[in-house]
Coordinates of C-alpha atoms and ligand atoms in Angstrom, one line a residue:
Chain A
M1 CA 96.2 63.2 57.1
F2 CA 93.0 64.4 58.6
D3 CA 90.6 62.0 56.9
I4 CA 91.1 59.2 59.5
E5 CA 88.7 59.8 62.2
T6 CA 89.9 58.2 65.4
Q7 CA 87.0 56.3 66.9
V8 CA 87.0 56.8 70.6
E9 CA 84.8 54.2 72.2
P10 CA 82.3 55.6 74.7
V11 CA 83.8 55.6 78.1
S12 CA 82.0 54.2 81.1
E13 CA 81.3 57.7 82.5
A14 CA 82.7 57.5 86.0
S15 CA 81.1 54.1 86.5
P16 CA 82.2 52.4 89.7
F17 CA 83.5 49.5 87.7
G18 CA 85.5 51.5 85.1
P19 CA 89.2 51.7 85.4
A20 CA 90.7 54.3 87.8
I21 CA 93.4 55.3 85.3
E22 CA 93.6 54.7 81.6
F23 CA 96.1 55.8 79.0
R24 CA 95.3 55.5 75.3
D25 CA 98.1 56.0 72.8
V26 CA 99.7 58.8 74.8
E27 CA 102.6 60.6 73.1
L28 CA 104.9 63.2 74.5
A29 CA 108.0 64.9 73.2
F30 CA 110.2 67.6 74.6
D31 CA 111.5 69.6 71.7
D32 CA 112.5 66.9 69.3
R33 CA 113.1 64.1 71.8
V34 CA 110.3 61.6 72.1
I35 CA 109.8 60.8 75.8
L36 CA 106.7 58.7 75.6
D37 CA 105.8 56.8 72.5
K38 CA 102.1 55.7 72.2
I39 CA 101.7 54.4 75.7
S40 CA 98.5 52.6 76.5
F41 CA 97.6 50.9 79.8
T42 CA 94.8 50.7 82.4
I43 CA 94.7 50.5 86.1
R44 CA 91.6 49.1 87.6
R45 CA 90.0 50.3 90.8
G46 CA 91.9 49.0 93.8
E47 CA 94.8 47.9 91.7
T48 CA 98.4 48.7 92.2
K49 CA 100.6 49.1 89.2
I50 CA 104.3 48.8 89.9
V51 CA 106.2 50.7 87.2
L52 CA 109.8 49.6 86.6
G53 CA 112.3 51.2 84.3
G54 CA 115.8 52.6 84.1
S55 CA 116.7 56.1 84.9
G56 CA 115.3 58.5 82.4
S57 CA 112.9 56.0 80.8
G58 CA 109.9 58.3 81.4
K59 CA 108.4 57.0 84.7
S60 CA 108.0 60.4 86.4
T61 CA 106.7 61.8 83.2
I62 CA 103.8 59.3 83.2
I63 CA 103.0 60.3 86.8
K64 CA 103.0 64.0 85.9
L65 CA 100.6 63.2 83.0
V66 CA 98.2 61.5 85.4
L67 CA 98.1 64.6 87.5
G68 CA 97.7 66.9 84.5
L69 CA 100.9 68.7 85.3
L70 CA 102.0 67.9 81.8
R71 CA 99.8 67.7 78.8
P72 CA 100.3 64.9 76.2
D73 CA 101.0 65.8 72.5
A74 CA 98.6 63.2 71.4
G75 CA 96.4 60.5 72.9
T76 CA 93.9 60.5 75.8
I77 CA 94.1 60.0 79.5
F78 CA 91.1 59.0 81.6
I79 CA 90.9 59.4 85.4
D80 CA 87.8 57.8 86.8
G81 CA 86.3 57.8 83.3
E82 CA 86.9 61.5 82.7
D83 CA 89.1 62.6 79.9
I84 CA 91.6 64.9 81.5
T85 CA 93.3 66.0 78.3
Q86 CA 90.2 68.1 77.6
C87 CA 90.0 69.7 81.0
D88 CA 91.1 73.2 81.8
E89 CA 93.1 74.0 84.9
Q90 CA 90.0 74.6 86.9
E91 CA 88.5 71.2 86.1
L92 CA 91.9 69.6 86.7
T93 CA 91.9 71.0 90.2
E94 CA 88.8 69.1 90.9
I95 CA 90.2 65.9 89.5
R96 CA 93.5 66.4 91.5
K97 CA 91.5 66.3 94.7
K98 CA 91.0 62.6 94.1
I99 CA 94.7 62.0 93.7
G100 CA 97.5 61.9 96.2
M101 CA 101.1 62.3 95.0
V102 CA 104.3 61.4 96.6
F103 CA 107.1 63.2 94.8
Q104 CA 110.5 61.7 94.0
E105 CA 112.3 64.4 96.0
G106 CA 109.6 65.0 98.6
A107 CA 108.8 68.5 97.2
L108 CA 107.8 69.8 100.7
F109 CA 107.0 73.5 101.0
D110 CA 110.2 74.9 102.6
S111 CA 108.4 77.8 104.1
L112 CA 105.8 75.7 106.0
S113 CA 106.3 73.5 109.0
V114 CA 105.7 69.8 108.9
Y115 CA 102.3 70.3 110.4
D116 CA 101.3 72.9 107.8
N117 CA 102.7 70.8 104.9
V118 CA 100.6 67.9 105.9
A119 CA 97.6 70.1 106.6
Y120 CA 98.0 72.0 103.3
R121 CA 95.2 70.3 101.3
L122 CA 92.7 70.4 104.1
A123 CA 93.5 74.0 105.0
E124 CA 93.0 75.0 101.3
E125 CA 89.6 73.4 101.3
G126 CA 88.7 75.5 104.3
I127 CA 88.1 72.7 106.7
D128 CA 88.0 73.7 110.4
E129 CA 91.1 73.7 112.5
D130 CA 90.1 71.0 115.0
E131 CA 89.4 68.5 112.3
I132 CA 92.6 69.4 110.4
E133 CA 94.6 68.9 113.5
H134 CA 93.1 65.5 114.2
E135 CA 93.7 64.3 110.7
V136 CA 97.3 65.6 110.6
I137 CA 98.2 63.9 113.8
R138 CA 96.6 60.7 112.5
M139 CA 98.6 60.8 109.3
L140 CA 101.9 61.6 111.0
R141 CA 101.3 58.7 113.3
F142 CA 100.7 56.6 110.3
V143 CA 104.2 57.4 108.9
D144 CA 105.7 57.4 112.4
L145 CA 106.7 61.1 112.6
E146 CA 104.5 62.5 115.3
D147 CA 107.6 64.0 117.0
A148 CA 108.5 66.1 114.0
I149 CA 105.2 67.9 113.8
D150 CA 106.7 71.3 114.6
K151 CA 109.9 71.0 112.7
M152 CA 110.7 72.8 109.4
P153 CA 111.5 70.6 106.3
I154 CA 115.1 71.8 106.4
E155 CA 115.6 70.1 109.7
L156 CA 114.5 66.7 108.5
S157 CA 116.6 63.9 107.0
G158 CA 115.8 62.7 103.4
G159 CA 113.8 59.7 104.6
M160 CA 111.8 61.8 107.1
R161 CA 111.1 64.3 104.3
R162 CA 109.8 61.5 102.1
R163 CA 107.6 60.2 104.8
V164 CA 106.1 63.7 105.4
G165 CA 105.5 63.8 101.7
I166 CA 103.6 60.5 102.0
A167 CA 101.6 61.9 104.9
R168 CA 100.8 65.0 102.9
A169 CA 99.7 62.9 99.9
L170 CA 97.4 60.6 101.9
V171 CA 95.6 63.3 103.9
G172 CA 92.0 63.4 103.0
S173 CA 92.1 59.7 101.8
P174 CA 92.3 60.1 98.1
P175 CA 91.2 57.1 96.1
I176 CA 94.2 57.2 93.8
V177 CA 97.8 57.5 95.1
L178 CA 100.9 58.0 93.0
F179 CA 104.3 57.0 94.4
D180 CA 107.4 58.2 92.6
E181 CA 110.3 56.2 93.9
P182 CA 109.2 56.5 97.5
T183 CA 111.9 54.2 98.8
A184 CA 114.9 55.5 96.8
G185 CA 117.9 56.1 99.1
L186 CA 116.2 54.9 102.3
D187 CA 117.5 52.2 104.6
P188 CA 115.8 48.8 104.2
P189 CA 113.6 48.9 107.3
T190 CA 112.2 52.4 106.3
A191 CA 111.8 51.2 102.8
R192 CA 109.9 48.2 104.1
T193 CA 107.6 50.4 106.2
I194 CA 106.8 52.4 103.1
C195 CA 105.9 49.3 101.1
E196 CA 103.8 48.1 104.0
L197 CA 102.0 51.4 103.9
A198 CA 101.3 50.9 100.2
I199 CA 100.1 47.4 100.8
K200 CA 97.7 48.6 103.6
L201 CA 96.3 51.3 101.3
R202 CA 95.7 48.7 98.6
D203 CA 94.2 45.9 100.6
L204 CA 92.4 47.8 103.4
E205 CA 91.4 51.0 101.8
G206 CA 90.9 49.9 98.2
V207 CA 93.2 52.6 96.9
S208 CA 94.3 52.5 93.2
S209 CA 98.0 53.3 92.8
I210 CA 101.0 53.7 90.6
F211 CA 104.2 52.7 92.4
V212 CA 107.3 53.7 90.5
T213 CA 110.4 52.0 91.7
H214 CA 113.9 50.8 90.8
E215 CA 114.2 48.4 93.7
M216 CA 113.5 44.7 93.3
N217 CA 112.6 44.1 97.0
N218 CA 109.8 46.6 96.7
L219 CA 108.5 44.6 93.8
K220 CA 108.7 41.4 95.9
Y221 CA 106.9 42.9 98.9
L222 CA 104.2 44.5 96.9
S223 CA 103.5 41.6 94.6
S224 CA 103.7 38.8 97.1
E225 CA 102.3 40.1 100.4
Y226 CA 98.9 41.2 101.5
A227 CA 97.5 42.8 104.6
I228 CA 94.7 41.5 106.8
V229 CA 93.2 42.8 109.9
D230 CA 92.7 40.3 112.8
G231 CA 89.9 40.3 115.3
E232 CA 91.6 42.8 117.5
G233 CA 92.0 45.4 114.7
R234 CA 95.8 44.7 114.3
V235 CA 97.2 44.6 110.8
H236 CA 99.2 41.6 109.7
F237 CA 101.1 40.9 106.5
E238 CA 101.0 37.5 105.0
E239 CA 102.7 36.0 101.9
E240 CA 100.6 34.8 99.1
G241 CA 100.8 31.0 98.8
D242 CA 99.1 28.2 97.0
K243 CA 95.7 29.0 98.5
L244 CA 95.8 32.7 97.5
C245 CA 97.3 34.6 94.7
L246 CA 97.3 38.3 94.5
I247 CA 95.5 39.7 91.5
N248 CA 95.4 43.3 92.5
T249 CA 99.0 44.0 91.7
K250 CA 100.4 44.3 88.2
V251 CA 103.8 45.1 86.9
M252 CA 104.7 47.3 84.0
M253 CA 108.1 47.9 82.6
I254 CA 109.2 50.9 80.5
K255 CA 112.2 51.3 78.3
Q256 CA 113.0 54.5 76.5
G257 CA 109.4 55.7 76.6
A258 CA 107.8 52.4 75.4
I259 CA 106.1 49.7 77.5
I260 CA 108.0 46.5 77.1
F261 CA 106.1 44.5 79.6
D262 CA 102.7 44.7 81.2
G263 CA 101.4 41.8 83.3
T264 CA 101.7 39.9 86.6
D265 CA 104.9 39.4 88.6
E266 CA 104.8 35.7 87.8
E267 CA 104.8 36.4 84.1
L268 CA 107.6 38.9 84.7
Q269 CA 109.8 36.3 86.3
L270 CA 109.2 33.9 83.4
T271 CA 109.9 36.3 80.6
S272 CA 112.7 35.6 78.2
D273 CA 113.4 39.2 77.2
P274 CA 117.1 39.7 78.0
Y275 CA 116.7 43.3 79.0
I276 CA 114.0 42.5 81.6
H277 CA 116.0 39.6 82.8
R278 CA 119.0 41.7 83.4
F279 CA 116.9 44.4 85.1
I280 CA 115.2 42.0 87.6
K281 CA 118.3 39.8 88.2
G282 CA 120.7 42.7 88.2
R283 CA 123.1 41.0 85.8
Chain B
M1 CA 121.4 89.5 56.0
A2 CA 119.0 86.7 55.9
L3 CA 120.4 85.5 59.2
G4 CA 119.9 88.9 60.6
I5 CA 116.3 89.0 59.7
S6 CA 115.6 85.5 60.9
S7 CA 117.2 86.2 64.3
L8 CA 115.2 89.4 64.5
M9 CA 112.0 87.5 63.8
N10 CA 113.1 85.0 66.4
L11 CA 113.5 87.8 68.9
I12 CA 110.1 89.3 68.1
S13 CA 108.3 86.0 68.3
R14 CA 110.0 85.3 71.6
F15 CA 108.9 88.7 72.9
L16 CA 105.4 88.1 71.8
V17 CA 105.2 84.7 73.4
E18 CA 106.5 86.2 76.6
L19 CA 104.0 89.0 76.4
Q20 CA 101.2 86.4 75.9
D21 CA 102.4 84.5 79.0
I22 CA 102.5 87.6 81.1
T23 CA 99.0 88.6 80.0
L24 CA 97.7 85.1 80.8
L25 CA 99.3 85.4 84.2
F26 CA 97.6 88.7 84.7
W27 CA 94.2 87.2 84.0
R28 CA 94.8 84.3 86.3
M29 CA 95.9 86.8 89.0
L30 CA 92.8 88.9 88.5
R31 CA 90.7 85.7 88.9
G32 CA 92.6 85.2 92.1
L33 CA 91.2 88.5 93.4
R34 CA 87.7 87.6 92.6
K35 CA 87.5 84.1 94.0
Q36 CA 87.7 82.4 97.3
P37 CA 90.0 81.7 99.0
R38 CA 91.6 85.1 98.8
Y39 CA 94.8 84.4 100.8
F40 CA 94.4 87.6 102.8
D41 CA 97.0 86.6 105.4
E42 CA 99.6 86.0 102.7
M43 CA 98.9 89.4 101.3
V44 CA 99.5 91.1 104.6
R45 CA 102.6 89.0 105.2
Q46 CA 103.9 90.1 101.8
M47 CA 103.1 93.8 102.5
D48 CA 105.1 93.5 105.7
L49 CA 108.0 91.8 103.9
I50 CA 108.0 94.2 100.9
G51 CA 106.9 97.4 102.6
V52 CA 108.5 97.5 106.0
G53 CA 111.5 95.6 104.7
S54 CA 112.2 98.2 102.0
L55 CA 111.5 101.3 104.0
A56 CA 115.1 101.8 105.2
I57 CA 116.7 101.6 101.8
V58 CA 114.0 103.6 100.1
S59 CA 114.2 106.4 102.7
L60 CA 118.0 106.5 102.4
T61 CA 117.8 106.7 98.7
G62 CA 115.2 109.5 98.9
F63 CA 117.2 111.4 101.5
F64 CA 120.5 111.5 99.5
T65 CA 118.7 112.1 96.2
G66 CA 117.2 115.2 97.8
C67 CA 120.6 116.2 99.1
V68 CA 122.3 115.9 95.8
L69 CA 119.5 117.7 93.9
I70 CA 119.9 120.8 96.0
L71 CA 123.7 120.5 96.0
Q72 CA 123.8 120.6 92.2
A73 CA 120.9 123.0 91.6
Y74 CA 121.6 125.7 94.2
P75 CA 124.7 127.3 92.6
T76 CA 122.7 127.7 89.3
L77 CA 119.7 129.1 91.1
E78 CA 121.9 131.5 93.0
Y79 CA 123.5 132.6 89.7
Y80 CA 120.1 133.6 88.5
G81 CA 119.2 135.0 91.9
A82 CA 116.4 132.5 92.3
Q83 CA 117.5 131.0 95.6
S84 CA 114.0 131.3 96.9
S85 CA 112.7 128.6 94.5
A86 CA 115.2 126.1 95.7
G87 CA 112.4 124.1 97.6
Q88 CA 110.2 124.1 94.5
S89 CA 113.0 122.8 92.3
V90 CA 113.7 119.8 94.5
A91 CA 110.1 119.1 95.1
I92 CA 109.1 118.9 91.4
T93 CA 112.0 116.7 90.3
L94 CA 111.6 114.5 93.3
I95 CA 107.8 114.1 93.4
R96 CA 107.3 113.8 89.7
E97 CA 110.2 111.8 88.6
L98 CA 113.0 110.7 90.8
G99 CA 111.0 109.6 93.8
P100 CA 108.8 107.2 91.9
V101 CA 111.5 105.9 89.5
L102 CA 114.3 105.5 92.0
C103 CA 112.0 103.9 94.5
A104 CA 110.7 101.5 92.0
L105 CA 114.2 100.6 90.8
M106 CA 115.3 100.0 94.4
V107 CA 112.3 97.8 95.0
A108 CA 112.8 96.0 91.7
G109 CA 116.3 95.2 92.8
R110 CA 115.4 94.1 96.3
V111 CA 111.9 92.6 96.0
G112 CA 111.8 91.6 92.4
S113 CA 114.9 89.6 92.7
A114 CA 113.6 88.0 95.9
I115 CA 110.3 87.1 94.4
S116 CA 111.7 85.5 91.2
A117 CA 114.4 83.6 93.2
E118 CA 111.8 82.3 95.6
L119 CA 109.3 81.2 93.0
G120 CA 112.2 79.9 90.8
S121 CA 113.5 77.7 93.5
M122 CA 110.0 76.5 94.2
V123 CA 109.8 75.5 90.5
V124 CA 113.1 73.7 90.6
S125 CA 112.4 71.8 93.8
Q126 CA 109.0 70.8 92.4
Q127 CA 107.1 72.7 95.0
I128 CA 105.0 74.4 92.3
D129 CA 104.1 71.0 90.9
A130 CA 103.3 69.8 94.4
M131 CA 101.1 72.9 94.9
R132 CA 99.2 72.2 91.7
A133 CA 98.9 68.5 92.6
L134 CA 97.4 69.5 95.9
G135 CA 94.7 71.5 94.1
T136 CA 95.9 75.1 94.4
S137 CA 96.6 77.5 91.6
P138 CA 100.1 79.0 92.0
A139 CA 98.8 82.1 90.2
R140 CA 96.3 82.7 92.9
K141 CA 98.2 81.6 95.9
L142 CA 101.6 83.1 95.0
V143 CA 101.2 85.8 92.3
T144 CA 98.1 87.6 93.4
P145 CA 99.3 88.4 97.0
R146 CA 102.7 89.5 95.8
V147 CA 101.4 91.8 93.1
V148 CA 98.7 93.3 95.3
A149 CA 101.3 93.8 98.1
L150 CA 103.5 95.7 95.6
V151 CA 100.7 97.8 94.2
V152 CA 99.7 98.8 97.7
T153 CA 103.1 99.4 99.3
L154 CA 105.1 101.0 96.5
P155 CA 103.1 104.2 96.5
L156 CA 103.6 104.4 100.3
L157 CA 107.3 103.8 100.0
T158 CA 107.5 106.5 97.3
V159 CA 105.8 108.9 99.6
A160 CA 108.4 108.0 102.3
A161 CA 111.2 108.5 99.8
D162 CA 109.7 111.9 98.7
I163 CA 109.4 113.1 102.3
F164 CA 113.0 112.1 103.2
G165 CA 114.2 113.6 100.0
L166 CA 112.6 117.0 100.8
I167 CA 114.0 116.8 104.3
G168 CA 117.5 116.0 102.9
G169 CA 117.2 118.9 100.5
G170 CA 116.2 121.2 103.3
I171 CA 119.1 120.2 105.4
I172 CA 121.6 120.9 102.7
A173 CA 120.0 124.2 101.7
R174 CA 120.0 125.3 105.4
Y175 CA 123.4 124.2 106.5
L176 CA 125.5 124.2 103.3
Y177 CA 124.1 127.1 101.6
A178 CA 122.6 129.0 104.6
L179 CA 119.2 129.3 103.0
D180 CA 116.4 130.4 105.4
A181 CA 114.4 127.4 106.4
N182 CA 111.1 129.3 106.0
S183 CA 111.9 130.4 102.5
Y184 CA 112.6 126.7 101.6
I185 CA 109.3 125.5 103.1
T186 CA 107.3 128.3 101.5
S187 CA 108.8 127.5 98.2
L188 CA 107.9 123.9 98.7
R189 CA 104.3 124.6 99.5
T190 CA 103.7 126.9 96.6
G191 CA 105.7 124.7 94.2
I192 CA 103.9 121.4 94.7
T193 CA 100.6 121.1 92.8
I194 CA 97.9 118.5 93.3
Q195 CA 98.7 117.1 89.9
D196 CA 102.3 116.4 91.0
I197 CA 101.1 114.5 94.0
L198 CA 98.5 112.5 92.0
G199 CA 101.0 111.7 89.3
G200 CA 103.5 110.8 92.0
I201 CA 101.0 108.2 93.3
V202 CA 99.7 106.9 90.0
K203 CA 103.2 106.1 88.8
P204 CA 104.3 103.8 91.7
I205 CA 101.0 101.9 91.4
V206 CA 101.8 101.1 87.8
F207 CA 105.4 100.3 88.6
G208 CA 104.5 98.1 91.5
F209 CA 102.2 96.1 89.2
L210 CA 104.9 95.8 86.6
I211 CA 107.6 94.6 89.1
G212 CA 105.2 92.1 90.6
L213 CA 104.0 90.6 87.3
I214 CA 107.4 90.5 85.6
S215 CA 109.2 89.0 88.6
C216 CA 106.5 86.3 89.2
H217 CA 106.4 85.5 85.6
K218 CA 110.2 85.1 85.4
G219 CA 110.2 83.0 88.6
L220 CA 107.5 80.7 87.5
T221 CA 109.0 80.0 84.1
T222 CA 112.4 79.1 85.6
Q223 CA 114.0 76.3 83.6
G224 CA 117.2 74.3 84.0
G225 CA 117.8 73.7 87.7
T226 CA 119.6 76.0 90.2
V227 CA 121.5 77.7 87.4
G228 CA 118.1 78.7 85.9
V229 CA 117.1 80.4 89.2
G230 CA 120.1 82.7 88.9
K231 CA 119.2 83.5 85.3
S232 CA 115.6 84.2 86.0
T233 CA 116.5 86.4 88.9
T234 CA 118.8 88.5 86.8
D235 CA 116.2 88.6 84.0
A236 CA 113.5 89.7 86.4
V237 CA 115.5 92.7 87.7
V238 CA 116.8 93.8 84.3
L239 CA 113.4 93.5 82.6
S240 CA 111.5 95.2 85.4
S241 CA 114.0 98.1 85.6
I242 CA 113.9 98.7 81.8
T243 CA 110.2 98.4 81.8
I244 CA 109.9 101.0 84.6
I245 CA 112.1 103.5 82.8
I246 CA 110.2 103.1 79.5
A247 CA 106.8 103.1 81.3
D248 CA 107.8 106.2 83.2
F249 CA 108.2 108.2 79.9
F250 CA 104.8 107.2 78.6
L251 CA 103.1 107.7 81.9
S252 CA 104.5 111.2 82.2
K253 CA 103.2 112.0 78.8
V254 CA 99.8 110.5 79.5
L255 CA 99.6 112.3 82.9
Q256 CA 100.6 115.6 81.3
G257 CA 97.9 115.3 78.7
F258 CA 95.3 114.2 81.2
F259 CA 95.9 117.0 83.7
S260 CA 96.1 119.7 81.1
S261 CA 92.8 118.7 79.6
T262 CA 90.7 118.1 82.8
L263 CA 92.0 120.4 85.4
F264 CA 92.7 123.5 83.4
Ligands
ATP1 N1 111.3 69.5 81.4 C1 112.0 68.6 80.6 N2 112.6 69.1 79.5 C2 113.2 68.2 78.7 N3 113.4 66.9 78.9 C3 112.8 66.4 80.0 C4 112.1 67.2 80.9 N4 111.7 66.5 81.9 C5 112.1 65.2 81.7 N5 112.8 65.2 80.5 C6 113.4 64.0 79.9 O1 112.4 63.0 79.9 C7 113.0 61.7 80.1 C8 112.1 61.0 81.1 O2 112.3 61.7 82.4 P1 111.6 61.1 83.7 O3 111.8 62.1 84.7 O4 110.2 60.7 83.4 O5 112.5 59.8 84.0 P2 112.4 58.7 85.1 O6 112.0 57.5 84.5 O7 111.5 59.2 86.2 O8 113.8 58.7 85.6 P3 114.3 58.5 87.2 O9 114.2 57.1 87.5 O10 115.8 58.9 87.1 O11 113.5 59.4 88.0 C9 114.4 62.0 80.5 O12 115.2 61.5 79.5 C10 114.5 63.4 80.7 O13 115.8 63.8 80.1
MG2 MG1 111.7 59.9 88.1

């Protein structure tokens, strides 16, 4: 059992061209239940990976593994070329500084105001108050919640809470952002705004991201539209057409802890797998 | 029989795992003391919450304990003609034992439950995950300030309970048993030794530490949603209370040995 030495290829040590996130044969089980079964995938720098999958298929678990909130039973996970499965909590803290996370339920700190929630990361790093205030206001404007700055999380609606969560994740401009069902339960215009946000991060800031979702229109927006800035600094969204095809967005589908599809959205539409077909067509 | 042994082994191994977790938390907490940022504001806030917030119940507990001590002891003392040592009898029981223990039990009930419920609901609502994701260690940010606050405030609260207890005892002795107030005070002053006072301070320091560590541990290891929060809260109070009572015995023994060998 122990005589097979697993050959780990040398990783491009934090090279600027290496992948942002890489999973190699990652396994995880809770008690006896296998949650993830030998998952392998890569996300290149500046790429958005849309993760689809039914409820309980293991999507949030993958995101928690990226952050090091859970440890895999086997396999390796690389963030920016660094193997995080070997890191202790201290080193993980350093790596987490590069990652912004939007939690499924928002996970705002109840005891802190919206301002302090968004400012949290910067305040922890001991950045001075003026700079924090400037950045917090900028982020809240980004998610269109400037008015709520002094409110407590309990006073916000679900959608507002989600957007505060997004602002908190994006503060300090992390190069990797993880979205866990950021649009679930929101009205279509707000959901659309959040998708536009993700598109802007991808196309204008070069952020690498994982975007977990159930919703097909999210998939459509993210995989067919791109953001450009015009001469006056305004952001426009355009659909990909014959002259331009998005290559920085990939789709991955999970079923019961295994990857059943990994490729572009065009390939996804063409697949013959009946499960995938039902998932994307809804019947 | 075999079943009995295996379930006993199970219990022991669970206990050891828990002990290991608590020790680990302890080390992380100590690291939190040494490193920046130290969350000083949070510490002060917790002291206010724990200390000032518990002052009323602790004083009340102390007061009526003092009352009942003298109420029960006086007739016996009178029978032996030892009314003049009434003050001493209250003081020794209160300062050595009842003050620290009752105070710690009250605080375990009030503060221990609050701590584990707060941390537990933070676990359940993913706030602890969010905190770690944002690069802070929950042990340093949440556990260290709470444990430090308890270690600092519990001795102060105990002193308050002792004082109110002595006052309560004095009132009962004076107005129920018509004991001369001067005789009560003189008996107090001669009866209390420096060892009693030191022991009465050392105990709450240890108890505060135990309440803090156990409640934080129970809160942070909450499992199974909101139902789990209730369970970890109960566990925190029960476990801290039992630990306090057991630790009290051993502490008393150690303190006895310590004082008899160094001071005399
Ligand atoms: N702490 C845990 N203990 C035991 N099982 C768990 C735990 N956390 C998650 N699971 C299990 O792992 C599986 C995957 O959970 P996960 O949260 O990743 O699902 P998901 O794909 O995010 O689902 P959803 O779309 O509903 O959010 C589920 O079947 C769940 O029951
Ligand atoms: Mg999920």
